[in-house]
Amino acid sequence: MKIYIKNMVCGRCKLIVRKELEKLGLLVRAIELGEVELAEPIDEEMKKHVSIRLNSFGFELISDKRSKTIEQVKNLIRELVHDKNNEIEMNLSEYLRQKTNSDYNTLSNLFSEVEGVTIEKYFILQKIERVKELLMYDEMSLSEIAYALNYSSVAYLSNQFKKITGLTPSHFKNLKNNMRKHIDEL
């Protein structure tokens, strides 16, 4: 049985969810961002217990198809940008179409309607947050960051960064309070 969970944004989230489900005596077969496969089906009473336990950590069970689809798109984009360094050999629309087995126009319209932002804008916001993170680590040059996140040039990255944040990457790097947002708040 699969259950879908909103606000799972990182590896630590997966660890917390697994631990909490196991505390409830549930056997987890597989866990991905936003999705958990349990070994056995659970009844409505157990779903309530799961929901209460996960809500205390900021997670939320998702039951309707539209919310599941949107959360799946968000998780695919987060994973692509934050875990895979944007390593795909196709454009974003084709990637999402293949991963969700859904028509991209349908996904795009649903996402925009519910989230109030396009998929492309959400993708850009995720990339900018990743750039901020990498700038704060101070382990890569701006050109290395541009390359890692598939920007065509440092100038393009810098222009997009300034358009979104109002700051140049170098000015951002020099700020003490780097104004990063949690990726689940985008």
XYZ file of C-alpha atoms in Angstrom:
186
model
C 0.000 0.000 0.000
C 1.258 3.469 -0.854
C 0.659 6.576 1.193
C 1.501 10.068 0.032
C 2.994 12.694 2.311
C 3.294 16.429 1.807
C 6.364 18.454 2.891
C 8.965 15.700 2.594
C 11.827 17.681 1.087
C 15.075 15.948 1.985
C 16.791 12.799 3.129
C 16.296 13.693 6.792
C 12.553 13.891 6.155
C 12.634 10.335 4.838
C 14.476 9.175 7.972
C 11.963 10.856 10.283
C 8.969 9.452 8.412
C 10.433 5.930 8.386
C 11.217 6.109 12.118
C 7.741 7.374 13.023
C 5.970 4.767 10.894
C 8.083 2.014 12.412
C 7.211 3.302 15.908
C 3.582 2.690 14.938
C 4.473 -0.895 14.032
C 4.290 -0.394 10.269
C 6.754 -2.106 7.940
C 8.125 0.282 5.312
C 9.077 -1.393 2.028
C 10.289 1.731 0.217
C 10.396 5.433 0.852
C 10.878 8.329 -1.559
C 10.201 12.029 -1.204
C 6.449 12.317 -0.744
C 5.724 8.618 -1.089
C 5.922 5.605 1.207
C 5.203 2.020 0.282
C 4.020 -0.024 3.233
C 4.185 -3.824 3.357
C 0.506 -4.086 4.275
C -2.626 -1.971 3.893
C -3.691 0.163 6.847
C -7.208 0.952 8.001
C -8.736 4.387 8.576
C -7.967 4.279 12.305
C -4.277 3.664 11.631
C -4.301 6.432 8.992
C -5.498 8.815 11.699
C -2.627 7.740 13.982
C -0.132 8.127 11.132
C -1.544 11.544 10.283
C -1.333 12.783 13.877
C 2.230 11.465 14.313
C 3.456 12.960 11.029
C 1.650 16.287 11.539
C 3.728 16.846 14.673
C 6.785 16.979 12.373
C 5.165 19.244 9.777
C 4.168 16.480 7.359
C 0.681 15.924 6.020
C -1.007 12.889 4.499
C -2.356 13.544 1.016
C -5.452 11.785 -0.193
C -6.800 13.604 -3.249
C -5.336 12.958 -6.701
C -4.648 16.624 -7.521
C -2.591 17.162 -4.358
C -0.679 13.920 -4.956
C 0.201 15.011 -8.475
C 1.363 18.468 -7.401
C 3.434 17.056 -4.555
C 4.969 14.535 -6.946
C 5.987 17.330 -9.359
C 7.465 19.394 -6.506
C 9.405 16.411 -5.186
C 10.755 15.529 -8.627
C 11.968 19.108 -9.102
C 13.479 19.312 -5.597
C 15.230 16.001 -6.077
C 16.488 17.027 -9.506
C 17.899 20.360 -8.311
C 19.095 19.501 -4.813
C 20.140 15.861 -5.081
C 20.959 15.265 -8.732
C 22.435 18.708 -9.514
C 19.987 19.114 -12.375
C 21.475 16.135 -14.245
C 18.908 15.313 -16.895
C 19.436 14.714 -20.561
C 16.088 16.165 -21.640
C 14.074 19.271 -20.984
C 12.102 19.649 -17.773
C 8.700 19.138 -19.386
C 9.747 15.810 -20.923
C 11.377 14.715 -17.650
C 8.189 15.428 -15.658
C 5.990 13.858 -18.332
C 8.004 10.638 -18.200
C 8.266 10.500 -14.411
C 4.563 11.204 -13.795
C 3.123 9.447 -16.856
C 0.991 12.543 -17.389
C 0.566 15.086 -20.151
C 2.793 18.088 -19.400
C 0.137 20.668 -20.339
C -2.250 19.067 -17.857
C 0.456 19.055 -15.175
C 1.365 22.655 -15.918
C -2.217 23.908 -15.781
C -2.954 22.033 -12.550
C 0.271 23.207 -10.906
C -0.297 26.854 -11.856
C -3.927 26.746 -10.746
C -3.187 25.290 -7.321
C 0.244 26.744 -6.532
C -0.187 30.150 -8.166
C 3.185 29.812 -9.909
C 4.241 27.975 -13.058
C 6.295 24.797 -12.945
C 9.109 26.650 -14.703
C 9.091 29.451 -12.105
C 9.083 26.893 -9.277
C 12.045 25.155 -10.951
C 13.931 28.462 -11.198
C 13.193 29.259 -7.538
C 14.558 25.862 -6.511
C 17.686 26.406 -8.591
C 18.270 29.843 -7.045
C 17.941 28.383 -3.541
C 20.482 25.731 -4.519
C 22.810 28.452 -5.815
C 22.460 30.271 -2.469
C 23.296 27.084 -0.627
C 26.369 26.423 -2.762
C 27.510 30.034 -2.402
C 27.252 29.738 1.387
C 29.371 26.567 1.395
C 32.069 28.529 -0.448
C 33.500 25.329 -1.961
C 32.700 26.064 -5.615
C 33.299 29.043 -7.840
C 30.361 30.705 -9.551
C 31.379 29.152 -12.857
C 31.443 25.686 -11.243
C 27.995 26.316 -9.764
C 26.680 27.463 -13.155
C 28.053 24.312 -14.769
C 26.707 22.021 -12.013
C 23.192 23.449 -12.358
C 23.203 23.435 -16.187
C 23.232 27.181 -16.692
C 24.440 28.132 -20.166
C 26.806 30.733 -18.699
C 27.831 32.492 -15.505
C 26.258 35.668 -16.884
C 22.895 33.932 -17.323
C 23.065 32.535 -13.781
C 24.023 35.955 -12.396
C 21.194 37.705 -14.263
C 18.616 35.164 -13.109
C 19.943 35.322 -9.542
C 19.724 39.119 -9.483
C 16.240 39.075 -11.026
C 14.965 36.721 -8.289
C 16.881 37.983 -5.246
C 17.668 41.588 -6.169
C 21.344 40.898 -5.433
C 24.333 39.769 -7.429
C 25.730 36.379 -6.385
C 28.899 38.014 -5.055
C 26.929 40.548 -3.005
C 24.749 37.736 -1.639
C 27.837 35.753 -0.697
C 29.171 38.693 1.298
C 26.000 39.163 3.348
C 26.017 37.870 6.883
C 22.316 36.936 6.783
C 22.061 35.072 3.513
C 18.254 35.242 3.317
C 17.845 31.598 2.335
C 14.339 30.165 2.302
C 13.451 26.655 3.330
C 12.846 24.714 0.127
C 9.393 23.670 1.260
C 8.419 27.358 1.550
C 8.928 28.086 -2.162
